Amino acid sequence: MIIPIALFNFENGGLHDGRRNLHLLVDAFHDVDAPPAVIMLCEAKQWHENAHRPLHQAAELLSDRFGTPYVGVLGHDTRGPIPPAILYDPTVLALRCWHDPAEQHVFADKRNIAIFAIRDTGDHDTRAVFAAAVAHWDAHCGTRRRQQAALLDRYGTTDMPVIVGGDLNSTASGAHLPQRDWAAAGYRARARKARRHPDGTWAADTDAVDHLIGRWNPDTHRRVDGCGFHAIAEIARMANPHTPLLPTVNDGINAGGSLLIDWLLANTAMRPHVDPDSYRVHVPAQRPYPSDHRLVTAALSFDTPIGQAR
């Protein structure tokens, strides 16, 4: 059973100058053929308004695009009305757990995490089960991003397969990843996303993502330490060295160049289910861009039932 997945930071949830254009969301999927079974979205800005009408409209528009009856759920964000969201195909997946953002007595490490059962892998008690966590980390402070990484770290070695998708607002260590010329960036950008060395030079702050996937060792070309997560971009690169590791922010957005900051991460239990040839960063066909970020897609494969009902 193939489960296509997608990750997209939809700039301001389509809201610009007081008007919302959700057709831009459809535009981002212009070159996607297989309907994603799970779409993880960041910046669902004010999608809770008017009885969640923007959320339902987004689901309807993508349903029309793919011929798939998407259902949407809104997540929680303490920073304001800009939560993440998940759209999913209920003919493929049964949603078993998702904490409503209005719930007050929920541990922070359980928010924005959906548990899905795959319908065609068995009956209720034997179906394959996995978790999909959607994250949008703080853009202003590396210390807060590291704290947000800590909320996910225990899922790295759980028995249940877990996929994390999100705009993590940070790259990881390793010269094989897209780099940014921090000297060309303004001080404010450097203070948010980089660290200054004692000699006065700046380098990307990678602590938060590295906490989950490990630090890059340039001698062995492998990651060390980490909490059990693996970047699907690097899984793809290991399987095929010609796989391009493209920035996930569009050209001309960030002075000094764009980085790979929109990540799909698989925990140890999920890694065997990742199709390494499926990873793709979709470069928009034309300007104006649908968003300042690029769509990222991949696919998971579940051939046999795993785990138990949860």
PDB file of C-alpha atoms in Angstrom:
ATOM      1  CA  MET A   1       0.000   0.000   0.000  1.00  0.00           C
ATOM      2  CA  ILE A   2       1.559   3.284  -1.138  1.00  0.00           C
ATOM      3  CA  ILE A   3       0.827   6.365   0.982  1.00  0.00           C
ATOM      4  CA  PRO A   4       1.873   9.545  -0.868  1.00  0.00           C
ATOM      5  CA  ILE A   5       2.541  12.447   1.488  1.00  0.00           C
ATOM      6  CA  ALA A   6       3.030  16.171   0.990  1.00  0.00           C
ATOM      7  CA  LEU A   7       4.368  19.051   3.050  1.00  0.00           C
ATOM      8  CA  PHE A   8       3.730  22.697   2.242  1.00  0.00           C
ATOM      9  CA  ASN A   9       4.174  25.970   4.092  1.00  0.00           C
ATOM     10  CA  PHE A  10       1.347  27.987   2.544  1.00  0.00           C
ATOM     11  CA  GLU A  11       2.341  31.605   3.058  1.00  0.00           C
ATOM     12  CA  ASN A  12      -0.149  33.345   5.385  1.00  0.00           C
ATOM     13  CA  GLY A  13      -2.683  30.639   4.587  1.00  0.00           C
ATOM     14  CA  GLY A  14      -3.393  32.405   1.300  1.00  0.00           C
ATOM     15  CA  LEU A  15      -4.320  35.642   3.063  1.00  0.00           C
ATOM     16  CA  HIS A  16      -2.807  38.780   1.516  1.00  0.00           C
ATOM     17  CA  ASP A  17      -3.931  42.398   1.867  1.00  0.00           C
ATOM     18  CA  GLY A  18      -7.071  41.302   3.658  1.00  0.00           C
ATOM     19  CA  ARG A  19      -8.164  38.899   0.912  1.00  0.00           C
ATOM     20  CA  ARG A  20      -7.737  35.136   0.832  1.00  0.00           C
ATOM     21  CA  ASN A  21      -6.861  33.203  -2.319  1.00  0.00           C
ATOM     22  CA  LEU A  22      -6.918  29.466  -1.662  1.00  0.00           C
ATOM     23  CA  HIS A  23      -6.517  28.702  -5.364  1.00  0.00           C
ATOM     24  CA  LEU A  24      -2.816  29.383  -4.776  1.00  0.00           C
ATOM     25  CA  LEU A  25      -2.767  26.200  -2.711  1.00  0.00           C
ATOM     26  CA  VAL A  26      -3.957  24.237  -5.726  1.00  0.00           C
ATOM     27  CA  ASP A  27      -1.343  25.960  -7.897  1.00  0.00           C
ATOM     28  CA  ALA A  28       1.400  24.578  -5.651  1.00  0.00           C
ATOM     29  CA  PHE A  29       0.378  21.039  -6.677  1.00  0.00           C
ATOM     30  CA  HIS A  30       0.510  21.817 -10.399  1.00  0.00           C
ATOM     31  CA  ASP A  31       2.951  18.994 -11.225  1.00  0.00           C
ATOM     32  CA  VAL A  32       1.810  16.380  -8.693  1.00  0.00           C
ATOM     33  CA  ASP A  33       0.172  13.321 -10.261  1.00  0.00           C
ATOM     34  CA  ALA A  34      -0.524  10.930  -7.373  1.00  0.00           C
ATOM     35  CA  PRO A  35      -3.096  12.299  -4.902  1.00  0.00           C
ATOM     36  CA  PRO A  36      -1.398  12.645  -1.505  1.00  0.00           C
ATOM     37  CA  ALA A  37      -3.088  10.644   1.218  1.00  0.00           C
ATOM     38  CA  VAL A  38      -1.682  13.056   3.829  1.00  0.00           C
ATOM     39  CA  ILE A  39      -1.034  16.768   3.257  1.00  0.00           C
ATOM     40  CA  MET A  40       0.769  18.534   6.100  1.00  0.00           C
ATOM     41  CA  LEU A  41       0.317  22.299   5.965  1.00  0.00           C
ATOM     42  CA  CYS A  42       1.928  25.162   7.841  1.00  0.00           C
ATOM     43  CA  GLU A  43       0.496  28.681   8.228  1.00  0.00           C
ATOM     44  CA  ALA A  44      -3.224  27.902   8.141  1.00  0.00           C
ATOM     45  CA  LYS A  45      -3.689  31.514   9.123  1.00  0.00           C
ATOM     46  CA  GLN A  46      -7.138  32.243  10.542  1.00  0.00           C
ATOM     47  CA  TRP A  47      -8.550  29.070   8.988  1.00  0.00           C
ATOM     48  CA  HIS A  48     -10.643  28.647  12.138  1.00  0.00           C
ATOM     49  CA  GLU A  49     -12.802  31.643  11.239  1.00  0.00           C
ATOM     50  CA  ASN A  50     -16.415  31.401  10.099  1.00  0.00           C
ATOM     51  CA  ALA A  51     -16.867  27.809  11.283  1.00  0.00           C
ATOM     52  CA  HIS A  52     -13.558  26.681   9.728  1.00  0.00           C
ATOM     53  CA  ARG A  53     -14.718  27.749   6.272  1.00  0.00           C
ATOM     54  CA  PRO A  54     -11.160  28.343   4.902  1.00  0.00           C
ATOM     55  CA  LEU A  55     -10.113  24.876   6.076  1.00  0.00           C
ATOM     56  CA  HIS A  56     -13.089  23.236   4.408  1.00  0.00           C
ATOM     57  CA  GLN A  57     -12.635  25.287   1.240  1.00  0.00           C
ATOM     58  CA  ALA A  58      -8.988  24.238   1.016  1.00  0.00           C
ATOM     59  CA  ALA A  59     -10.025  20.602   1.375  1.00  0.00           C
ATOM     60  CA  GLU A  60     -12.724  21.017  -1.279  1.00  0.00           C
ATOM     61  CA  LEU A  61     -10.400  22.700  -3.774  1.00  0.00           C
ATOM     62  CA  LEU A  62      -7.787  19.979  -3.441  1.00  0.00           C
ATOM     63  CA  SER A  63     -10.527  17.358  -3.593  1.00  0.00           C
ATOM     64  CA  ASP A  64     -11.563  18.807  -6.944  1.00  0.00           C
ATOM     65  CA  ARG A  65      -7.939  18.890  -8.092  1.00  0.00           C
ATOM     66  CA  PHE A  66      -7.248  15.233  -7.296  1.00  0.00           C
ATOM     67  CA  GLY A  67     -10.694  13.638  -7.248  1.00  0.00           C
ATOM     68  CA  THR A  68     -10.077  12.745  -3.612  1.00  0.00           C
ATOM     69  CA  PRO A  69     -12.529  13.594  -0.787  1.00  0.00           C
ATOM     70  CA  TYR A  70     -10.123  15.323   1.592  1.00  0.00           C
ATOM     71  CA  VAL A  71     -10.990  16.023   5.215  1.00  0.00           C
ATOM     72  CA  GLY A  72      -9.114  18.674   7.192  1.00  0.00           C
ATOM     73  CA  VAL A  73      -8.162  19.115  10.841  1.00  0.00           C
ATOM     74  CA  LEU A  74      -6.644  22.240  12.384  1.00  0.00           C
ATOM     75  CA  GLY A  75      -3.782  22.137  14.844  1.00  0.00           C
ATOM     76  CA  HIS A  76      -2.601  24.286  17.719  1.00  0.00           C
ATOM     77  CA  ASP A  77      -0.067  27.104  17.885  1.00  0.00           C
ATOM     78  CA  THR A  78       0.539  29.175  21.007  1.00  0.00           C
ATOM     79  CA  ARG A  79       2.022  32.042  18.965  1.00  0.00           C
ATOM     80  CA  GLY A  80      -1.234  33.117  17.348  1.00  0.00           C
ATOM     81  CA  PRO A  81      -3.926  32.197  14.794  1.00  0.00           C
ATOM     82  CA  ILE A  82      -1.474  30.532  12.415  1.00  0.00           C
ATOM     83  CA  PRO A  83      -1.700  26.830  13.291  1.00  0.00           C
ATOM     84  CA  PRO A  84      -0.609  23.888  11.200  1.00  0.00           C
ATOM     85  CA  ALA A  85      -3.217  21.667   9.578  1.00  0.00           C
ATOM     86  CA  ILE A  86      -3.529  18.222   8.066  1.00  0.00           C
ATOM     87  CA  LEU A  87      -5.685  17.196   5.124  1.00  0.00           C
ATOM     88  CA  TYR A  88      -6.152  13.466   4.610  1.00  0.00           C
ATOM     89  CA  ASP A  89      -7.970  11.032   2.347  1.00  0.00           C
ATOM     90  CA  PRO A  90     -10.568   9.182   4.466  1.00  0.00           C
ATOM     91  CA  THR A  91     -10.984   6.482   1.813  1.00  0.00           C
ATOM     92  CA  VAL A  92      -7.359   5.475   2.438  1.00  0.00           C
ATOM     93  CA  LEU A  93      -6.848   6.410   6.090  1.00  0.00           C
ATOM     94  CA  ALA A  94      -8.927   6.256   9.255  1.00  0.00           C
ATOM     95  CA  LEU A  95      -8.082   9.003  11.738  1.00  0.00           C
ATOM     96  CA  ARG A  96      -7.769   7.492  15.202  1.00  0.00           C
ATOM     97  CA  CYS A  97      -6.390  10.373  17.232  1.00  0.00           C
ATOM     98  CA  TRP A  98      -6.072  14.152  16.862  1.00  0.00           C
ATOM     99  CA  HIS A  99      -6.279  16.571  19.772  1.00  0.00           C
ATOM    100  CA  ASP A 100      -8.623  19.478  19.168  1.00  0.00           C
ATOM    101  CA  PRO A 101      -6.814  22.817  19.549  1.00  0.00           C
ATOM    102  CA  ALA A 102      -9.449  23.922  22.081  1.00  0.00           C
ATOM    103  CA  GLU A 103      -8.548  21.107  24.471  1.00  0.00           C
ATOM    104  CA  GLN A 104      -6.825  22.646  27.454  1.00  0.00           C
ATOM    105  CA  HIS A 105      -5.487  19.615  29.277  1.00  0.00           C
ATOM    106  CA  VAL A 106      -3.222  18.189  26.588  1.00  0.00           C
ATOM    107  CA  PHE A 107       0.491  17.622  26.983  1.00  0.00           C
ATOM    108  CA  ALA A 108       2.477  19.777  24.572  1.00  0.00           C
ATOM    109  CA  ASP A 109       4.246  16.758  23.067  1.00  0.00           C
ATOM    110  CA  LYS A 110       0.922  15.266  21.964  1.00  0.00           C
ATOM    111  CA  ARG A 111      -0.407  18.245  20.014  1.00  0.00           C
ATOM    112  CA  ASN A 112      -0.437  18.357  16.207  1.00  0.00           C
ATOM    113  CA  ILE A 113       0.122  14.614  15.948  1.00  0.00           C
ATOM    114  CA  ALA A 114      -2.374  12.488  14.032  1.00  0.00           C
ATOM    115  CA  ILE A 115      -2.583   8.721  14.361  1.00  0.00           C
ATOM    116  CA  PHE A 116      -3.838   7.014  11.225  1.00  0.00           C
ATOM    117  CA  ALA A 117      -4.826   3.457  10.397  1.00  0.00           C
ATOM    118  CA  ILE A 118      -4.446   2.335   6.786  1.00  0.00           C
ATOM    119  CA  ARG A 119      -7.777   0.851   5.733  1.00  0.00           C
ATOM    120  CA  ASP A 120      -6.547  -1.680   3.167  1.00  0.00           C
ATOM    121  CA  THR A 121      -3.990  -3.354   5.444  1.00  0.00           C
ATOM    122  CA  GLY A 122      -6.384  -5.404   7.556  1.00  0.00           C
ATOM    123  CA  ASP A 123      -9.362  -5.071   9.859  1.00  0.00           C
ATOM    124  CA  HIS A 124      -9.700  -2.753  12.834  1.00  0.00           C
ATOM    125  CA  ASP A 125      -7.448  -4.847  15.053  1.00  0.00           C
ATOM    126  CA  THR A 126      -4.691  -5.597  12.539  1.00  0.00           C
ATOM    127  CA  ARG A 127      -4.398  -2.538  10.321  1.00  0.00           C
ATOM    128  CA  ALA A 128      -1.080  -0.792   9.867  1.00  0.00           C
ATOM    129  CA  VAL A 129      -0.936   2.269  12.089  1.00  0.00           C
ATOM    130  CA  PHE A 130       1.354   5.272  11.865  1.00  0.00           C
ATOM    131  CA  ALA A 131       1.605   8.794  13.252  1.00  0.00           C
ATOM    132  CA  ALA A 132       1.989  12.015  11.278  1.00  0.00           C
ATOM    133  CA  ALA A 133       3.238  15.052  13.178  1.00  0.00           C
ATOM    134  CA  VAL A 134       3.052  18.491  11.578  1.00  0.00           C
ATOM    135  CA  ALA A 135       5.344  21.153  13.028  1.00  0.00           C
ATOM    136  CA  HIS A 136       6.056  24.829  12.465  1.00  0.00           C
ATOM    137  CA  TRP A 137       8.956  25.867  14.627  1.00  0.00           C
ATOM    138  CA  ASP A 138       9.748  29.357  15.849  1.00  0.00           C
ATOM    139  CA  ALA A 139      11.266  31.673  13.254  1.00  0.00           C
ATOM    140  CA  HIS A 140      12.789  34.076  15.734  1.00  0.00           C
ATOM    141  CA  CYS A 141      14.922  32.119  18.178  1.00  0.00           C
ATOM    142  CA  GLY A 142      17.150  29.052  17.985  1.00  0.00           C
ATOM    143  CA  THR A 143      16.701  28.346  21.680  1.00  0.00           C
ATOM    144  CA  ARG A 144      12.954  28.010  21.235  1.00  0.00           C
ATOM    145  CA  ARG A 145      13.439  25.793  18.183  1.00  0.00           C
ATOM    146  CA  ARG A 146      15.637  23.498  20.242  1.00  0.00           C
ATOM    147  CA  GLN A 147      12.891  23.326  22.887  1.00  0.00           C
ATOM    148  CA  GLN A 148      10.338  22.490  20.202  1.00  0.00           C
ATOM    149  CA  ALA A 149      12.612  19.723  18.934  1.00  0.00           C
ATOM    150  CA  ALA A 150      12.622  18.278  22.444  1.00  0.00           C
ATOM    151  CA  LEU A 151       8.839  17.847  22.255  1.00  0.00           C
ATOM    152  CA  LEU A 152       9.309  15.408  19.358  1.00  0.00           C
ATOM    153  CA  ASP A 153      12.481  13.601  20.361  1.00  0.00           C
ATOM    154  CA  ARG A 154      10.797  10.749  22.240  1.00  0.00           C
ATOM    155  CA  TYR A 155       9.027   9.679  19.048  1.00  0.00           C
ATOM    156  CA  GLY A 156      12.317   8.878  17.330  1.00  0.00           C
ATOM    157  CA  THR A 157      12.565   5.379  18.783  1.00  0.00           C
ATOM    158  CA  THR A 158       8.931   4.440  19.392  1.00  0.00           C
ATOM    159  CA  ASP A 159       7.627   1.182  17.952  1.00  0.00           C
ATOM    160  CA  MET A 160       4.982   3.050  15.953  1.00  0.00           C
ATOM    161  CA  PRO A 161       6.196   4.461  12.627  1.00  0.00           C
ATOM    162  CA  VAL A 162       6.194   8.269  12.769  1.00  0.00           C
ATOM    163  CA  ILE A 163       6.568  10.831   9.994  1.00  0.00           C
ATOM    164  CA  VAL A 164       7.289  14.446  10.934  1.00  0.00           C
ATOM    165  CA  GLY A 165       6.678  17.183   8.396  1.00  0.00           C
ATOM    166  CA  GLY A 166       7.175  20.849   8.955  1.00  0.00           C
ATOM    167  CA  ASP A 167       8.762  24.186   8.357  1.00  0.00           C
ATOM    168  CA  LEU A 168      11.390  23.808  11.051  1.00  0.00           C
ATOM    169  CA  ASN A 169      12.906  27.220  10.259  1.00  0.00           C
ATOM    170  CA  SER A 170      16.356  25.694  10.454  1.00  0.00           C
ATOM    171  CA  THR A 171      18.718  23.682   8.323  1.00  0.00           C
ATOM    172  CA  ALA A 172      20.894  20.844   9.569  1.00  0.00           C
ATOM    173  CA  SER A 173      24.664  20.462   9.693  1.00  0.00           C
ATOM    174  CA  GLY A 174      26.522  19.232   6.634  1.00  0.00           C
ATOM    175  CA  ALA A 175      28.144  20.909   3.643  1.00  0.00           C
ATOM    176  CA  HIS A 176      26.103  18.676   1.298  1.00  0.00           C
ATOM    177  CA  LEU A 177      22.989  20.706   2.152  1.00  0.00           C
ATOM    178  CA  PRO A 178      22.176  24.102   0.582  1.00  0.00           C
ATOM    179  CA  GLN A 179      24.176  26.868   2.237  1.00  0.00           C
ATOM    180  CA  ARG A 180      23.504  30.540   2.885  1.00  0.00           C
ATOM    181  CA  ASP A 181      25.972  33.413   2.676  1.00  0.00           C
ATOM    182  CA  TRP A 182      25.354  34.908   6.096  1.00  0.00           C
ATOM    183  CA  ALA A 183      27.540  37.904   5.318  1.00  0.00           C
ATOM    184  CA  ALA A 184      24.951  38.903   2.703  1.00  0.00           C
ATOM    185  CA  ALA A 185      22.091  38.565   5.181  1.00  0.00           C
ATOM    186  CA  GLY A 186      21.125  41.368   7.510  1.00  0.00           C
ATOM    187  CA  TYR A 187      21.865  41.218  11.216  1.00  0.00           C
ATOM    188  CA  ARG A 188      18.251  40.438  12.107  1.00  0.00           C
ATOM    189  CA  ALA A 189      18.226  37.375   9.856  1.00  0.00           C
ATOM    190  CA  ARG A 190      21.575  36.230  11.214  1.00  0.00           C
ATOM    191  CA  ALA A 191      20.426  36.681  14.813  1.00  0.00           C
ATOM    192  CA  ARG A 192      17.355  34.531  14.153  1.00  0.00           C
ATOM    193  CA  LYS A 193      18.826  31.696  12.107  1.00  0.00           C
ATOM    194  CA  ALA A 194      22.606  31.687  12.638  1.00  0.00           C
ATOM    195  CA  ARG A 195      25.300  31.777  15.303  1.00  0.00           C
ATOM    196  CA  ARG A 196      28.347  33.966  15.505  1.00  0.00           C
ATOM    197  CA  HIS A 197      31.739  32.340  15.950  1.00  0.00           C
ATOM    198  CA  PRO A 198      34.415  33.942  18.195  1.00  0.00           C
ATOM    199  CA  ASP A 199      36.236  35.166  15.078  1.00  0.00           C
ATOM    200  CA  GLY A 200      33.157  37.184  14.073  1.00  0.00           C
ATOM    201  CA  THR A 201      31.974  34.917  11.254  1.00  0.00           C
ATOM    202  CA  TRP A 202      28.485  33.427  11.178  1.00  0.00           C
ATOM    203  CA  ALA A 203      27.209  29.915  10.512  1.00  0.00           C
ATOM    204  CA  ALA A 204      23.744  28.404  10.428  1.00  0.00           C
ATOM    205  CA  ASP A 205      22.230  27.404  13.756  1.00  0.00           C
ATOM    206  CA  THR A 206      21.574  23.692  13.223  1.00  0.00           C
ATOM    207  CA  ASP A 207      21.121  22.522  16.820  1.00  0.00           C
ATOM    208  CA  ALA A 208      17.369  21.936  16.697  1.00  0.00           C
ATOM    209  CA  VAL A 209      17.251  19.727  13.595  1.00  0.00           C
ATOM    210  CA  ASP A 210      20.520  18.018  14.516  1.00  0.00           C
ATOM    211  CA  HIS A 211      18.987  17.095  17.870  1.00  0.00           C
ATOM    212  CA  LEU A 212      16.513  14.891  16.021  1.00  0.00           C
ATOM    213  CA  ILE A 213      18.627  13.515  13.147  1.00  0.00           C
ATOM    214  CA  GLY A 214      22.186  13.827  14.516  1.00  0.00           C
ATOM    215  CA  ARG A 215      25.204  15.960  13.665  1.00  0.00           C
ATOM    216  CA  TRP A 216      26.916  15.480  10.315  1.00  0.00           C
ATOM    217  CA  ASN A 217      30.355  13.896  10.488  1.00  0.00           C
ATOM    218  CA  PRO A 218      32.299  15.126   7.433  1.00  0.00           C
ATOM    219  CA  ASP A 219      34.850  12.303   7.749  1.00  0.00           C
ATOM    220  CA  THR A 220      32.395   9.404   7.687  1.00  0.00           C
ATOM    221  CA  HIS A 221      29.672  11.212   5.715  1.00  0.00           C
ATOM    222  CA  ARG A 222      27.170   9.996   8.278  1.00  0.00           C
ATOM    223  CA  ARG A 223      25.259  11.521  11.159  1.00  0.00           C
ATOM    224  CA  VAL A 224      26.149  10.812  14.779  1.00  0.00           C
ATOM    225  CA  ASP A 225      23.966  10.961  17.877  1.00  0.00           C
ATOM    226  CA  GLY A 226      20.454  12.294  17.300  1.00  0.00           C
ATOM    227  CA  CYS A 227      17.174  10.966  18.657  1.00  0.00           C
ATOM    228  CA  GLY A 228      16.323   8.348  16.064  1.00  0.00           C
ATOM    229  CA  PHE A 229      14.925  10.443  13.231  1.00  0.00           C
ATOM    230  CA  HIS A 230      16.185  10.360   9.647  1.00  0.00           C
ATOM    231  CA  ALA A 231      15.781  13.062   7.007  1.00  0.00           C
ATOM    232  CA  ILE A 232      13.988  11.659   3.967  1.00  0.00           C
ATOM    233  CA  ALA A 233      16.013  14.058   1.810  1.00  0.00           C
ATOM    234  CA  GLU A 234      19.192  12.313   2.971  1.00  0.00           C
ATOM    235  CA  ILE A 235      17.662   8.844   2.662  1.00  0.00           C
ATOM    236  CA  ALA A 236      16.965   9.724  -0.965  1.00  0.00           C
ATOM    237  CA  ARG A 237      20.497  11.064  -1.449  1.00  0.00           C
ATOM    238  CA  MET A 238      22.055   7.916   0.042  1.00  0.00           C
ATOM    239  CA  ALA A 239      19.999   5.723  -2.298  1.00  0.00           C
ATOM    240  CA  ASN A 240      20.846   7.863  -5.315  1.00  0.00           C
ATOM    241  CA  PRO A 241      23.813  10.263  -5.046  1.00  0.00           C
ATOM    242  CA  HIS A 242      22.407  12.225  -7.995  1.00  0.00           C
ATOM    243  CA  THR A 243      19.303  13.243  -6.022  1.00  0.00           C
ATOM    244  CA  PRO A 244      19.399  17.054  -5.757  1.00  0.00           C
ATOM    245  CA  LEU A 245      19.063  18.472  -2.249  1.00  0.00           C
ATOM    246  CA  LEU A 246      17.258  21.651  -3.187  1.00  0.00           C
ATOM    247  CA  PRO A 247      16.346  24.584  -0.973  1.00  0.00           C
ATOM    248  CA  THR A 248      12.735  24.530   0.158  1.00  0.00           C
ATOM    249  CA  VAL A 249      12.454  28.326   0.186  1.00  0.00           C
ATOM    250  CA  ASN A 250      12.001  29.960  -3.203  1.00  0.00           C
ATOM    251  CA  ASP A 251      14.624  32.066  -4.949  1.00  0.00           C
ATOM    252  CA  GLY A 252      14.858  35.724  -4.061  1.00  0.00           C
ATOM    253  CA  ILE A 253      13.186  35.382  -0.660  1.00  0.00           C
ATOM    254  CA  ASN A 254      16.267  35.354   1.592  1.00  0.00           C
ATOM    255  CA  ALA A 255      19.363  37.482   1.075  1.00  0.00           C
ATOM    256  CA  GLY A 256      22.403  35.251   0.776  1.00  0.00           C
ATOM    257  CA  GLY A 257      20.478  32.278  -0.593  1.00  0.00           C
ATOM    258  CA  SER A 258      17.780  29.870   0.474  1.00  0.00           C
ATOM    259  CA  LEU A 259      18.073  26.813   2.681  1.00  0.00           C
ATOM    260  CA  LEU A 260      16.422  23.436   3.099  1.00  0.00           C
ATOM    261  CA  ILE A 261      14.243  24.146   6.133  1.00  0.00           C
ATOM    262  CA  ASP A 262      11.038  22.251   5.291  1.00  0.00           C
ATOM    263  CA  TRP A 263      11.791  18.737   6.464  1.00  0.00           C
ATOM    264  CA  LEU A 264      10.208  15.314   6.193  1.00  0.00           C
ATOM    265  CA  LEU A 265      11.654  13.172   8.979  1.00  0.00           C
ATOM    266  CA  ALA A 266      11.058   9.455   9.513  1.00  0.00           C
ATOM    267  CA  ASN A 267      11.655   7.781  12.843  1.00  0.00           C
ATOM    268  CA  THR A 268      13.542   4.491  13.050  1.00  0.00           C
ATOM    269  CA  ALA A 269      10.349   2.429  12.752  1.00  0.00           C
ATOM    270  CA  MET A 270       9.192   4.444   9.719  1.00  0.00           C
ATOM    271  CA  ARG A 271      12.477   4.407   7.827  1.00  0.00           C
ATOM    272  CA  PRO A 272      11.958   0.946   6.212  1.00  0.00           C
ATOM    273  CA  HIS A 273       8.657   2.233   4.806  1.00  0.00           C
ATOM    274  CA  VAL A 274      10.187   5.258   3.041  1.00  0.00           C
ATOM    275  CA  ASP A 275      10.444   5.051  -0.737  1.00  0.00           C
ATOM    276  CA  PRO A 276      13.820   6.742  -1.306  1.00  0.00           C
ATOM    277  CA  ASP A 277      13.056   7.447  -4.963  1.00  0.00           C
ATOM    278  CA  SER A 278       9.883   9.389  -4.173  1.00  0.00           C
ATOM    279  CA  TYR A 279      11.375  12.453  -2.459  1.00  0.00           C
ATOM    280  CA  ARG A 280      10.973  15.668  -4.408  1.00  0.00           C
ATOM    281  CA  VAL A 281      11.112  19.415  -3.848  1.00  0.00           C
ATOM    282  CA  HIS A 282       8.765  21.027  -6.370  1.00  0.00           C
ATOM    283  CA  VAL A 283      10.102  24.226  -7.911  1.00  0.00           C
ATOM    284  CA  PRO A 284       7.211  26.509  -8.937  1.00  0.00           C
ATOM    285  CA  ALA A 285       6.627  26.804 -12.665  1.00  0.00           C
ATOM    286  CA  GLN A 286       6.322  30.577 -12.690  1.00  0.00           C
ATOM    287  CA  ARG A 287       6.101  33.751 -10.658  1.00  0.00           C
ATOM    288  CA  PRO A 288       4.372  35.012  -8.658  1.00  0.00           C
ATOM    289  CA  TYR A 289       4.981  32.004  -6.459  1.00  0.00           C
ATOM    290  CA  PRO A 290       2.035  30.291  -4.732  1.00  0.00           C
ATOM    291  CA  SER A 291       4.039  30.691  -1.525  1.00  0.00           C
ATOM    292  CA  ASP A 292       7.476  31.710  -0.328  1.00  0.00           C
ATOM    293  CA  HIS A 293       8.140  28.004   0.356  1.00  0.00           C
ATOM    294  CA  ARG A 294       8.170  25.034  -2.003  1.00  0.00           C
ATOM    295  CA  LEU A 295       6.040  21.934  -1.897  1.00  0.00           C
ATOM    296  CA  VAL A 296       7.820  18.766  -0.715  1.00  0.00           C
ATOM    297  CA  THR A 297       6.487  15.277  -1.498  1.00  0.00           C
ATOM    298  CA  ALA A 298       7.467  11.686  -0.793  1.00  0.00           C
ATOM    299  CA  ALA A 299       5.811   8.279  -0.434  1.00  0.00           C
ATOM    300  CA  LEU A 300       5.557   5.600   2.229  1.00  0.00           C
ATOM    301  CA  SER A 301       5.003   1.911   1.535  1.00  0.00           C
ATOM    302  CA  PHE A 302       3.118  -0.424   3.864  1.00  0.00           C
ATOM    303  CA  ASP A 303       2.867  -3.893   2.390  1.00  0.00           C
ATOM    304  CA  THR A 304       1.869  -5.813   5.513  1.00  0.00           C
ATOM    305  CA  PRO A 305       0.005  -4.986   8.732  1.00  0.00           C
ATOM    306  CA  ILE A 306       2.214  -3.682  11.524  1.00  0.00           C
ATOM    307  CA  GLY A 307       1.536  -2.988  15.155  1.00  0.00           C
ATOM    308  CA  GLN A 308      -1.805  -3.248  16.864  1.00  0.00           C
ATOM    309  CA  ALA A 309      -4.867  -1.041  17.051  1.00  0.00           C
ATOM    310  CA  ARG A 310      -4.217   2.126  19.026  1.00  0.00           C
TER     311      ARG A 310
END
